Amino acid sequence: MSHRTFEDVKNVILSAHKNTEAGDKVGFYNTWAENYDQDVGLLDYRAPSLAANCLSPCFHGDRVTAVILDVACGTGLVAAQLKRMGFRHFVGVDGSKGMLELANKTGLYQDLKQCMLGDEPLPVQAGQFDVVVIVGALSDGQVPVRVIRELCQATKPGGYVCMTTRGNHDNLEYKAALEHELELMEGAGLWGHVAITEVEDWEKAVAEPEKGTCTCCRASPLRS
């Protein structure tokens, strides 16, 4: 593993902002995969642990048998946090083959699927999962807001969806659209909010102060 500095990581992150097409994004993450865990460690990237801490007190089922869908799973950082909290069964989805190869090496996942979220349907059956998590991908230029409805459909009635999104200035429009979609879905009786955590210190800033929100919703037990 190469010795990298915060400045190295900063340059990598800023270069990602230049990639706006889906194919460019996948190529970026395939290239970044080898150094990803080391780099987010240098950033003190807290989203995986924050999401796990948001979900844990809300979930009252059997953690050993619960099946979790980890969307935009990357190298498996979220699954690793949830395993420490007693969860054992994980299915991962990501658009990057390089990231999925590293996730496979962790031994955390019973199944891994490659999918370009927003361009392709989520490759899982509806109503299959006790928990769906998506961490670090709900932002401008990555996963479209409309994918949230697919995540809800993937949960069992009464299941949970836990998600994070950034609150940076360049992501405010996306965040507002996401919150509007969540409100529409709650108004339609598809789910309800059970926890919202606002976080000021998301990670070390590469361009501006990094902050974000972690939201946990419970799908309606009566949903057909």
JSON list of C-alpha atoms in Angstrom, two decimals, residues 10-117:
[
{"chain": "A", "resi": 10, "resn": "LYS", "atom": "CA", "xyz": [-7.85, 15.99, -1.70]},
{"chain": "A", "resi": 11, "resn": "ASN", "atom": "CA", "xyz": [-6.69, 15.98, -5.32]},
{"chain": "A", "resi": 12, "resn": "VAL", "atom": "CA", "xyz": [-8.41, 12.65, -5.93]},
{"chain": "A", "resi": 13, "resn": "ILE", "atom": "CA", "xyz": [-11.72, 13.88, -4.49]},
{"chain": "A", "resi": 14, "resn": "LEU", "atom": "CA", "xyz": [-11.63, 17.13, -6.44]},
{"chain": "A", "resi": 15, "resn": "SER", "atom": "CA", "xyz": [-10.92, 15.25, -9.66]},
{"chain": "A", "resi": 16, "resn": "ALA", "atom": "CA", "xyz": [-14.04, 13.18, -9.07]},
{"chain": "A", "resi": 17, "resn": "HIS", "atom": "CA", "xyz": [-16.15, 16.32, -9.27]},
{"chain": "A", "resi": 18, "resn": "LYS", "atom": "CA", "xyz": [-15.05, 16.72, -12.90]},
{"chain": "A", "resi": 19, "resn": "ASN", "atom": "CA", "xyz": [-16.53, 13.33, -13.85]},
{"chain": "A", "resi": 20, "resn": "THR", "atom": "CA", "xyz": [-20.21, 13.92, -14.55]},
{"chain": "A", "resi": 21, "resn": "GLU", "atom": "CA", "xyz": [-21.05, 11.03, -16.90]},
{"chain": "A", "resi": 22, "resn": "ALA", "atom": "CA", "xyz": [-21.94, 7.62, -15.45]},
{"chain": "A", "resi": 23, "resn": "GLY", "atom": "CA", "xyz": [-19.16, 5.86, -17.33]},
{"chain": "A", "resi": 24, "resn": "ASP", "atom": "CA", "xyz": [-16.61, 8.38, -16.11]},
{"chain": "A", "resi": 25, "resn": "LYS", "atom": "CA", "xyz": [-17.79, 7.91, -12.51]},
{"chain": "A", "resi": 26, "resn": "VAL", "atom": "CA", "xyz": [-17.42, 4.13, -12.75]},
{"chain": "A", "resi": 27, "resn": "GLY", "atom": "CA", "xyz": [-13.96, 4.50, -14.24]},
{"chain": "A", "resi": 28, "resn": "PHE", "atom": "CA", "xyz": [-12.99, 6.84, -11.43]},
{"chain": "A", "resi": 29, "resn": "TYR", "atom": "CA", "xyz": [-14.13, 4.41, -8.73]},
{"chain": "A", "resi": 30, "resn": "ASN", "atom": "CA", "xyz": [-12.50, 1.44, -10.46]},
{"chain": "A", "resi": 31, "resn": "THR", "atom": "CA", "xyz": [-9.22, 3.33, -10.44]},
{"chain": "A", "resi": 32, "resn": "TRP", "atom": "CA", "xyz": [-9.67, 4.56, -6.86]},
{"chain": "A", "resi": 33, "resn": "ALA", "atom": "CA", "xyz": [-10.68, 1.18, -5.42]},
{"chain": "A", "resi": 34, "resn": "GLU", "atom": "CA", "xyz": [-7.15, 0.01, -4.54]},
{"chain": "A", "resi": 35, "resn": "ASN", "atom": "CA", "xyz": [-6.50, 3.08, -2.35]},
{"chain": "A", "resi": 36, "resn": "TYR", "atom": "CA", "xyz": [-10.07, 3.79, -1.27]},
{"chain": "A", "resi": 37, "resn": "ASP", "atom": "CA", "xyz": [-9.98, 2.44, 2.29]},
{"chain": "A", "resi": 38, "resn": "GLN", "atom": "CA", "xyz": [-6.66, 4.12, 3.02]},
{"chain": "A", "resi": 39, "resn": "ASP", "atom": "CA", "xyz": [-7.84, 7.41, 1.56]},
{"chain": "A", "resi": 40, "resn": "VAL", "atom": "CA", "xyz": [-11.15, 7.62, 3.42]},
{"chain": "A", "resi": 41, "resn": "GLY", "atom": "CA", "xyz": [-9.20, 6.78, 6.56]},
{"chain": "A", "resi": 42, "resn": "LEU", "atom": "CA", "xyz": [-7.07, 9.88, 5.96]},
{"chain": "A", "resi": 43, "resn": "LEU", "atom": "CA", "xyz": [-10.29, 11.88, 5.55]},
{"chain": "A", "resi": 44, "resn": "ASP", "atom": "CA", "xyz": [-11.67, 10.56, 8.85]},
{"chain": "A", "resi": 45, "resn": "TYR", "atom": "CA", "xyz": [-14.75, 9.62, 6.82]},
{"chain": "A", "resi": 46, "resn": "ARG", "atom": "CA", "xyz": [-17.47, 8.98, 9.40]},
{"chain": "A", "resi": 47, "resn": "ALA", "atom": "CA", "xyz": [-20.55, 8.26, 7.29]},
{"chain": "A", "resi": 48, "resn": "PRO", "atom": "CA", "xyz": [-20.42, 4.42, 7.63]},
{"chain": "A", "resi": 49, "resn": "SER", "atom": "CA", "xyz": [-20.26, 4.54, 11.44]},
{"chain": "A", "resi": 50, "resn": "LEU", "atom": "CA", "xyz": [-22.83, 7.36, 11.62]},
{"chain": "A", "resi": 51, "resn": "ALA", "atom": "CA", "xyz": [-25.28, 5.37, 9.51]},
{"chain": "A", "resi": 52, "resn": "ALA", "atom": "CA", "xyz": [-24.78, 2.25, 11.63]},
{"chain": "A", "resi": 53, "resn": "ASN", "atom": "CA", "xyz": [-25.27, 4.27, 14.83]},
{"chain": "A", "resi": 54, "resn": "CYS", "atom": "CA", "xyz": [-28.43, 5.83, 13.39]},
{"chain": "A", "resi": 55, "resn": "LEU", "atom": "CA", "xyz": [-29.92, 2.47, 12.41]},
{"chain": "A", "resi": 56, "resn": "SER", "atom": "CA", "xyz": [-28.94, 0.38, 15.42]},
{"chain": "A", "resi": 57, "resn": "PRO", "atom": "CA", "xyz": [-31.31, 1.84, 18.07]},
{"chain": "A", "resi": 58, "resn": "CYS", "atom": "CA", "xyz": [-34.21, 1.79, 15.58]},
{"chain": "A", "resi": 59, "resn": "PHE", "atom": "CA", "xyz": [-33.92, -1.89, 14.68]},
{"chain": "A", "resi": 60, "resn": "HIS", "atom": "CA", "xyz": [-35.64, -4.24, 17.13]},
{"chain": "A", "resi": 61, "resn": "GLY", "atom": "CA", "xyz": [-35.63, -7.47, 15.13]},
{"chain": "A", "resi": 62, "resn": "ASP", "atom": "CA", "xyz": [-33.27, -10.46, 15.17]},
{"chain": "A", "resi": 63, "resn": "ARG", "atom": "CA", "xyz": [-29.93, -9.15, 13.92]},
{"chain": "A", "resi": 64, "resn": "VAL", "atom": "CA", "xyz": [-28.48, -12.59, 13.29]},
{"chain": "A", "resi": 65, "resn": "THR", "atom": "CA", "xyz": [-31.17, -13.52, 10.77]},
{"chain": "A", "resi": 66, "resn": "ALA", "atom": "CA", "xyz": [-31.87, -10.05, 9.32]},
{"chain": "A", "resi": 67, "resn": "VAL", "atom": "CA", "xyz": [-30.88, -9.61, 5.67]},
{"chain": "A", "resi": 68, "resn": "ILE", "atom": "CA", "xyz": [-29.35, -6.25, 4.73]},
{"chain": "A", "resi": 69, "resn": "LEU", "atom": "CA", "xyz": [-29.07, -4.75, 1.26]},
{"chain": "A", "resi": 70, "resn": "ASP", "atom": "CA", "xyz": [-25.99, -2.51, 1.10]},
{"chain": "A", "resi": 71, "resn": "VAL", "atom": "CA", "xyz": [-26.52, -0.21, -1.89]},
{"chain": "A", "resi": 72, "resn": "ALA", "atom": "CA", "xyz": [-23.44, 1.54, -3.31]},
{"chain": "A", "resi": 73, "resn": "CYS", "atom": "CA", "xyz": [-21.54, -0.77, -0.98]},
{"chain": "A", "resi": 74, "resn": "GLY", "atom": "CA", "xyz": [-18.06, 0.19, -2.15]},
{"chain": "A", "resi": 75, "resn": "THR", "atom": "CA", "xyz": [-15.41, -1.87, -0.39]},
{"chain": "A", "resi": 76, "resn": "GLY", "atom": "CA", "xyz": [-17.71, -2.89, 2.47]},
{"chain": "A", "resi": 77, "resn": "LEU", "atom": "CA", "xyz": [-17.15, -0.20, 5.10]},
{"chain": "A", "resi": 78, "resn": "VAL", "atom": "CA", "xyz": [-20.83, -0.01, 6.11]},
{"chain": "A", "resi": 79, "resn": "ALA", "atom": "CA", "xyz": [-21.24, -3.78, 6.33]},
{"chain": "A", "resi": 80, "resn": "ALA", "atom": "CA", "xyz": [-18.15, -3.94, 8.55]},
{"chain": "A", "resi": 81, "resn": "GLN", "atom": "CA", "xyz": [-19.71, -1.42, 10.94]},
{"chain": "A", "resi": 82, "resn": "LEU", "atom": "CA", "xyz": [-23.04, -3.27, 11.00]},
{"chain": "A", "resi": 83, "resn": "LYS", "atom": "CA", "xyz": [-21.36, -6.61, 11.61]},
{"chain": "A", "resi": 84, "resn": "ARG", "atom": "CA", "xyz": [-19.86, -5.14, 14.79]},
{"chain": "A", "resi": 85, "resn": "MET", "atom": "CA", "xyz": [-23.45, -4.42, 15.86]},
{"chain": "A", "resi": 86, "resn": "GLY", "atom": "CA", "xyz": [-24.57, -8.00, 15.41]},
{"chain": "A", "resi": 87, "resn": "PHE", "atom": "CA", "xyz": [-25.82, -8.12, 11.81]},
{"chain": "A", "resi": 88, "resn": "ARG", "atom": "CA", "xyz": [-24.59, -11.07, 9.75]},
{"chain": "A", "resi": 89, "resn": "HIS", "atom": "CA", "xyz": [-26.28, -11.30, 6.34]},
{"chain": "A", "resi": 90, "resn": "PHE", "atom": "CA", "xyz": [-25.37, -8.81, 3.61]},
{"chain": "A", "resi": 91, "resn": "VAL", "atom": "CA", "xyz": [-26.08, -8.39, -0.09]},
{"chain": "A", "resi": 92, "resn": "GLY", "atom": "CA", "xyz": [-24.06, -5.67, -1.80]},
{"chain": "A", "resi": 93, "resn": "VAL", "atom": "CA", "xyz": [-24.77, -3.62, -4.93]},
{"chain": "A", "resi": 94, "resn": "ASP", "atom": "CA", "xyz": [-22.33, -1.24, -6.61]},
{"chain": "A", "resi": 95, "resn": "GLY", "atom": "CA", "xyz": [-21.60, 0.14, -10.07]},
{"chain": "A", "resi": 96, "resn": "SER", "atom": "CA", "xyz": [-17.84, -0.37, -9.80]},
{"chain": "A", "resi": 97, "resn": "LYS", "atom": "CA", "xyz": [-16.36, -3.77, -10.53]},
{"chain": "A", "resi": 98, "resn": "GLY", "atom": "CA", "xyz": [-13.15, -2.75, -8.77]},
{"chain": "A", "resi": 99, "resn": "MET", "atom": "CA", "xyz": [-15.01, -1.87, -5.58]},
{"chain": "A", "resi": 100, "resn": "LEU", "atom": "CA", "xyz": [-17.03, -5.12, -5.71]},
{"chain": "A", "resi": 101, "resn": "GLU", "atom": "CA", "xyz": [-13.85, -7.19, -6.05]},
{"chain": "A", "resi": 102, "resn": "LEU", "atom": "CA", "xyz": [-12.52, -5.65, -2.83]},
{"chain": "A", "resi": 103, "resn": "ALA", "atom": "CA", "xyz": [-15.89, -6.05, -1.09]},
{"chain": "A", "resi": 104, "resn": "ASN", "atom": "CA", "xyz": [-15.82, -9.74, -2.02]},
{"chain": "A", "resi": 105, "resn": "LYS", "atom": "CA", "xyz": [-12.43, -10.17, -0.37]},
{"chain": "A", "resi": 106, "resn": "THR", "atom": "CA", "xyz": [-13.86, -9.05, 3.00]},
{"chain": "A", "resi": 107, "resn": "GLY", "atom": "CA", "xyz": [-16.00, -12.18, 3.25]},
{"chain": "A", "resi": 108, "resn": "LEU", "atom": "CA", "xyz": [-18.87, -10.07, 4.60]},
{"chain": "A", "resi": 109, "resn": "TYR", "atom": "CA", "xyz": [-21.28, -10.52, 1.71]},
{"chain": "A", "resi": 110, "resn": "GLN", "atom": "CA", "xyz": [-23.37, -13.55, 0.78]},
{"chain": "A", "resi": 111, "resn": "ASP", "atom": "CA", "xyz": [-24.00, -11.99, -2.65]},
{"chain": "A", "resi": 112, "resn": "LEU", "atom": "CA", "xyz": [-22.67, -9.05, -4.66]},
{"chain": "A", "resi": 113, "resn": "LYS", "atom": "CA", "xyz": [-24.28, -7.50, -7.74]},
{"chain": "A", "resi": 114, "resn": "GLN", "atom": "CA", "xyz": [-23.03, -4.91, -10.21]},
{"chain": "A", "resi": 115, "resn": "CYS", "atom": "CA", "xyz": [-25.58, -2.25, -11.16]},
{"chain": "A", "resi": 116, "resn": "MET", "atom": "CA", "xyz": [-25.56, 1.34, -12.37]},
{"chain": "A", "resi": 117, "resn": "LEU", "atom": "CA", "xyz": [-28.14, 2.86, -10.06]}
]
